[in-house]
Coordinates of C-alpha atoms and ligand atoms in Angstrom, one line a residue:
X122 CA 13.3 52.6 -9.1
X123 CA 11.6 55.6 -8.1
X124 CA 13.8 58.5 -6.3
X125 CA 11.8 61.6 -5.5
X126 CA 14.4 65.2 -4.2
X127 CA 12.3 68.0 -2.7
X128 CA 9.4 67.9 -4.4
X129 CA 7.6 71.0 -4.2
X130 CA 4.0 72.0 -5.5
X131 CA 2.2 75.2 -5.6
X132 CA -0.7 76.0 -7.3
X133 CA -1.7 80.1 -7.7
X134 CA -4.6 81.3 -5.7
X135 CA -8.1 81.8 -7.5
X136 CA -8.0 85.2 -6.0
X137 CA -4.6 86.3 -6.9
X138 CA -3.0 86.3 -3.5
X139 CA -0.4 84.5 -3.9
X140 CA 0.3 80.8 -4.0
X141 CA -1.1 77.7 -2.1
X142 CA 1.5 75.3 -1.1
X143 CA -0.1 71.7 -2.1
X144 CA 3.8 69.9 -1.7
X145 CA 6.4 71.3 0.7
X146 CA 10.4 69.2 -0.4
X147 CA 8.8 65.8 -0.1
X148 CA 11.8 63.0 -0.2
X149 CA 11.1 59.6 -1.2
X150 CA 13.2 56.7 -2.7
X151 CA 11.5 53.5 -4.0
X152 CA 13.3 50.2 -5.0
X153 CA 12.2 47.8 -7.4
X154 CA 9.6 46.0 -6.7
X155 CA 9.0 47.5 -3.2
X156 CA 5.4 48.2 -2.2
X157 CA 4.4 51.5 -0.3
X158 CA 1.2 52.7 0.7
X159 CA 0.8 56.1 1.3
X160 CA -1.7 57.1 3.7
X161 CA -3.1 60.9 5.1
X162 CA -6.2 62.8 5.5
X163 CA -8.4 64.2 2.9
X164 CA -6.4 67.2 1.1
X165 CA -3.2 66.7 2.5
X166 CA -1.8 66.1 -1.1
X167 CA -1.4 62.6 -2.0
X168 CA -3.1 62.5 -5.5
X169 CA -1.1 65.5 -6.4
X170 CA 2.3 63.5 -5.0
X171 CA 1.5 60.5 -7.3
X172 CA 0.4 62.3 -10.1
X173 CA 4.5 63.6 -9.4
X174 CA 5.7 60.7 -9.1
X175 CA 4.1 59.3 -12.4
X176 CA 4.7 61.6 -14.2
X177 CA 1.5 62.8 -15.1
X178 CA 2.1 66.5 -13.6
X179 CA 5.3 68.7 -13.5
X180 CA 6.5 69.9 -9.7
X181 CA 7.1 73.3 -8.9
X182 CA 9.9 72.3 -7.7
X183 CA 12.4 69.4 -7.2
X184 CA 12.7 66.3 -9.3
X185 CA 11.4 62.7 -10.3
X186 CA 13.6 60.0 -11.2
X187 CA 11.6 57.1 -12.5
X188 CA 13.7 53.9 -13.7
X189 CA 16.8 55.4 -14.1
X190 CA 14.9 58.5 -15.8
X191 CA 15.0 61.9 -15.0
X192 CA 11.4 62.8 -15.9
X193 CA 12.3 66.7 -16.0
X194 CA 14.6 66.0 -18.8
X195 CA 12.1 64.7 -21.3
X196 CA 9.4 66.7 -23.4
X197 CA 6.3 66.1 -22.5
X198 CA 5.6 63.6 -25.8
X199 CA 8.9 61.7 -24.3
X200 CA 7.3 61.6 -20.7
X201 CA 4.2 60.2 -22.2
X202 CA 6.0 57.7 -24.3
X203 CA 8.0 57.2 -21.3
X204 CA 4.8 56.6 -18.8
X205 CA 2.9 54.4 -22.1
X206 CA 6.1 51.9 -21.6
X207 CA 6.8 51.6 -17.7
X208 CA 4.0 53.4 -15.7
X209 CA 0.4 52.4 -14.7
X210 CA -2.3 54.5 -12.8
X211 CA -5.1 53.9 -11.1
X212 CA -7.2 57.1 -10.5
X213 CA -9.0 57.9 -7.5
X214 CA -11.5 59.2 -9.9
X215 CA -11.4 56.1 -12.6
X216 CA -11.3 58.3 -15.8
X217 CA -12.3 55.8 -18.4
X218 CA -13.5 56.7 -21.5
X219 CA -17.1 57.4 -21.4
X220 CA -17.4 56.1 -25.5
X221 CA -15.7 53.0 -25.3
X222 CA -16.6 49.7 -24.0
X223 CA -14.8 48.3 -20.3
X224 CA -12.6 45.8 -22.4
X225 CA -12.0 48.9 -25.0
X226 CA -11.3 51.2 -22.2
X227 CA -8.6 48.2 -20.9
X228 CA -6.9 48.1 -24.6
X229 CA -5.8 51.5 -24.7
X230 CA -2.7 51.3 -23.4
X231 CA -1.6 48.6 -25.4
X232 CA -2.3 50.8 -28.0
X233 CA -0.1 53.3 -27.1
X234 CA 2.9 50.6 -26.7
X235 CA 5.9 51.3 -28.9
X236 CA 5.9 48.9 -31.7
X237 CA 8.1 46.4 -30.5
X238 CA 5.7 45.7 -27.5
X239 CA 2.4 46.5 -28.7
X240 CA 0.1 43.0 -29.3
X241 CA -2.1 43.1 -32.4
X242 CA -6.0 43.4 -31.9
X243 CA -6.9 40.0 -31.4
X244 CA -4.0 39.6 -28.8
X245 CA -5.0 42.8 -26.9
X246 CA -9.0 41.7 -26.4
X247 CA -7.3 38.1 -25.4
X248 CA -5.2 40.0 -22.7
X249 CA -8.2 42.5 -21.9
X250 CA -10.9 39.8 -21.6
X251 CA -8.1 37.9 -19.0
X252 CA -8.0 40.9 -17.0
X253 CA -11.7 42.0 -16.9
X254 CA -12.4 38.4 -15.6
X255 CA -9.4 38.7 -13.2
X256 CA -10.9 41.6 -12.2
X257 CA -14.4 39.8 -11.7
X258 CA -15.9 41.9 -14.1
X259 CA -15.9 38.9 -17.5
X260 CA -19.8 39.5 -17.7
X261 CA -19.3 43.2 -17.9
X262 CA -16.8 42.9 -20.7
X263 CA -19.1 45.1 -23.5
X264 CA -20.8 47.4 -21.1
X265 CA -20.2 51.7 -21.3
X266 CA -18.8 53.3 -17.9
X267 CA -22.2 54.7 -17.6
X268 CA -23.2 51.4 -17.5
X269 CA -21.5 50.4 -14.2
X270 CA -21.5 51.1 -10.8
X271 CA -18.8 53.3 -9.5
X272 CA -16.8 50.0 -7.7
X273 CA -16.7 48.2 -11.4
X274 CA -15.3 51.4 -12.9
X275 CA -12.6 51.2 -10.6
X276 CA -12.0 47.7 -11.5
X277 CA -12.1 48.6 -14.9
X278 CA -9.6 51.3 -14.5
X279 CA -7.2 48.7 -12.1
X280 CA -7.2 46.1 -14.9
X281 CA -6.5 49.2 -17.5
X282 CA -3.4 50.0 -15.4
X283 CA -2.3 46.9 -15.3
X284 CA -2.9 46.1 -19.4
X285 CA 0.8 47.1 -20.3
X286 CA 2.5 45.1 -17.7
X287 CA 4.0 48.5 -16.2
X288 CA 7.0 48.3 -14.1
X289 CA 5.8 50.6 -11.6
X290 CA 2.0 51.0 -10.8
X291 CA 0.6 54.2 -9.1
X292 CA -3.1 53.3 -7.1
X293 CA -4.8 56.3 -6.0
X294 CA -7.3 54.7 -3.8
X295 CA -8.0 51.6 -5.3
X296 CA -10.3 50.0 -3.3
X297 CA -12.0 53.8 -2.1
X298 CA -15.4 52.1 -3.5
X299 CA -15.2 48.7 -2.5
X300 CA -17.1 46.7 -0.8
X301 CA -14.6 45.0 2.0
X302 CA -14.8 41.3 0.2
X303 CA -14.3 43.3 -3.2
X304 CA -11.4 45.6 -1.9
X305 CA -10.0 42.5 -0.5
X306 CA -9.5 40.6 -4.3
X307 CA -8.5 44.0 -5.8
X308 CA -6.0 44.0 -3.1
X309 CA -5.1 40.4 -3.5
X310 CA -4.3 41.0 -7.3
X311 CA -2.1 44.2 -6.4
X312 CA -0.1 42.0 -4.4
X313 CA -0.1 39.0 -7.0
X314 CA 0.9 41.6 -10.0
X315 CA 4.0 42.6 -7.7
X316 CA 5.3 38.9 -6.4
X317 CA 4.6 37.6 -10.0
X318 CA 6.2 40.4 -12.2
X319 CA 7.7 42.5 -9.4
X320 CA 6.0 44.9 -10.0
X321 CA 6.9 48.3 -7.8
X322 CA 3.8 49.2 -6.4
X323 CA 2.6 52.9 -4.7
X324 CA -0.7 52.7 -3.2
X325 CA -3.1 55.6 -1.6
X326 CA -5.2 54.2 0.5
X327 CA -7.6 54.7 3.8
X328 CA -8.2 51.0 3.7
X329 CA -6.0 49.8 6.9
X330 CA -6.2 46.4 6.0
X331 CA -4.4 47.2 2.8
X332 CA -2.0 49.4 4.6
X333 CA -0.8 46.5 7.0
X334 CA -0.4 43.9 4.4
X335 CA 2.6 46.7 2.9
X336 CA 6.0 46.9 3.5
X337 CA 6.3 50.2 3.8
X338 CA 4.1 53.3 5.3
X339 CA 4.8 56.6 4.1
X340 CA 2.5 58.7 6.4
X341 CA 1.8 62.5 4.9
X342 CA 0.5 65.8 6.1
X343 CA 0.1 69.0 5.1
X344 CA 2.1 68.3 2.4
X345 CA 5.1 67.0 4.3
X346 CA 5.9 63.7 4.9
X347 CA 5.5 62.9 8.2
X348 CA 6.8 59.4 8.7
X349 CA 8.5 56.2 6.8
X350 CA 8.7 53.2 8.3
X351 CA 7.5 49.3 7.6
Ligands
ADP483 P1 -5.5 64.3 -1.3 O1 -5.4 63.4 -2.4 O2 -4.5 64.0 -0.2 O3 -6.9 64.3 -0.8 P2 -4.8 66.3 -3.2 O4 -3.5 66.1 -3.6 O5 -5.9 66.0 -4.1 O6 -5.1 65.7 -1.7 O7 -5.0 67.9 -2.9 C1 -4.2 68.6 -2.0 C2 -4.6 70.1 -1.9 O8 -4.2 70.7 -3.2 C3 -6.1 70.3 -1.8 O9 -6.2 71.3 -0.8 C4 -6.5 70.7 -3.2 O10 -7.6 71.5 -3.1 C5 -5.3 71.3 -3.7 N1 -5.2 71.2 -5.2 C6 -5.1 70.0 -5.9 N2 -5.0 70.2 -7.2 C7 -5.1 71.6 -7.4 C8 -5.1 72.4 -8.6 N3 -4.9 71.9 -9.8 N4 -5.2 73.7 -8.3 C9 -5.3 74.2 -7.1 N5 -5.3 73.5 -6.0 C10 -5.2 72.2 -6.1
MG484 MG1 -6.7 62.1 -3.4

């Protein structure tokens, strides 16, 4: 489902001296409906390795192959159509639209279905509303971002990823500001979304409770991939 080769990231220096390695030929093959948390410290380049991995960012190097999909083949409208069709994200830092409501913020990727898949209005506030409550948030449903607290956000933006019924979900940090009983359901419904629509799922996380109810570890430093193992 998802098969990473050498996946290399650099970004330029601010002061010109050269380049500053981020990824160094990171390996990684996912099957279908396998979960994986990533774990490492702070910097060591796991949000830049999912935004790889989804799609959301070009590697300096190496290559993505998402669902049978080589992502460096497409132009970047394909790779968002691609990503609008089979891909949900999580971010670490929730980026939900600051002028639309939690259950508006939730129907925009069905809006950007292709037209085969995409519900009508009525059906996408149905789906949205079901989410928001699944989410624990069904009171909060009309509310602005700046109108929750940061842990509702992120539920906001978990039952957004989820709206399209993606094949493969990306989670930076999912339950990063979660109470542990709130973590907990969000976790819960990670797990649910992959037994129930199998779902691939690819989780950053600190949360060790999260990481031991996963299949797979993928442990990262520096950029490297350090270990792999259930
Ligand atoms: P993590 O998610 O593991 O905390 P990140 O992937 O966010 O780590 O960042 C890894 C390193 O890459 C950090 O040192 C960060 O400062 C650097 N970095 C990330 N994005 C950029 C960018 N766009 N330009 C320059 N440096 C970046
Ligand atoms: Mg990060």
């Amino acid at each position: 489902m998802i098969v990473a080769r050498n996946l290399c990231q650099r970004y330029p220096r601010a002061d010109g001296s050269g380049s500053l390695s981020v990824l160094e030929g990171v390996d990684l093959k996912l099957d279908a409906g396998e979960i994986v948390v990533i774990l490492g410290p702070s910097g060591s380049g796991k949000t830049t390795l999912l935004g790889l991995l989804a799609g959301l960012d070009q590697p300096t190097e190496g290559s993505v192959e998402l669902a049978g999909v080589e992502l460096g083949s497409l132009s970047e409208d394909e790779r968002a159509s691609f990503r609008a069709a089979n891909v949900g994200f999580v971010f670490q830092n929730f980026q939900l639209i600051p002028t639309l409501t939690a259950e508006e913020n939730v129907c925009v990727p069905l809006e950007l279905l292709p037209e085969d898949r995409a519900p009508d209005a009525a059906e996408a506030m149905r789906r949205a509303e079901l989410l928001l409550a699944r989410v624990g948030l069904g009171d909060r449903m009309d509310h602005f971002p700046t109108q929750l607290s940061g842990g509702e956000q992120q539920r906001v933006g978990l039952a957004r990823a989820f709206a399209a019924e993606p094949r493969i979900l990306f989670a930076d940090e999912p339950t990063g500001n979660l109470d542990r009983e709130t973590g907990e359901r969000v976790a819960d419904l990670l797990f649910e979304l992959n037994r129930e629509a199998g779902t691939t799922l690819v989780i950053v996380t600190h949360d060790m409770a999260l990481a031991e109810r996963a299949g797979r570890v993928v442990r990262i430093d520096a950029g490297r991939i350090q270990t792999d193992a259930p």
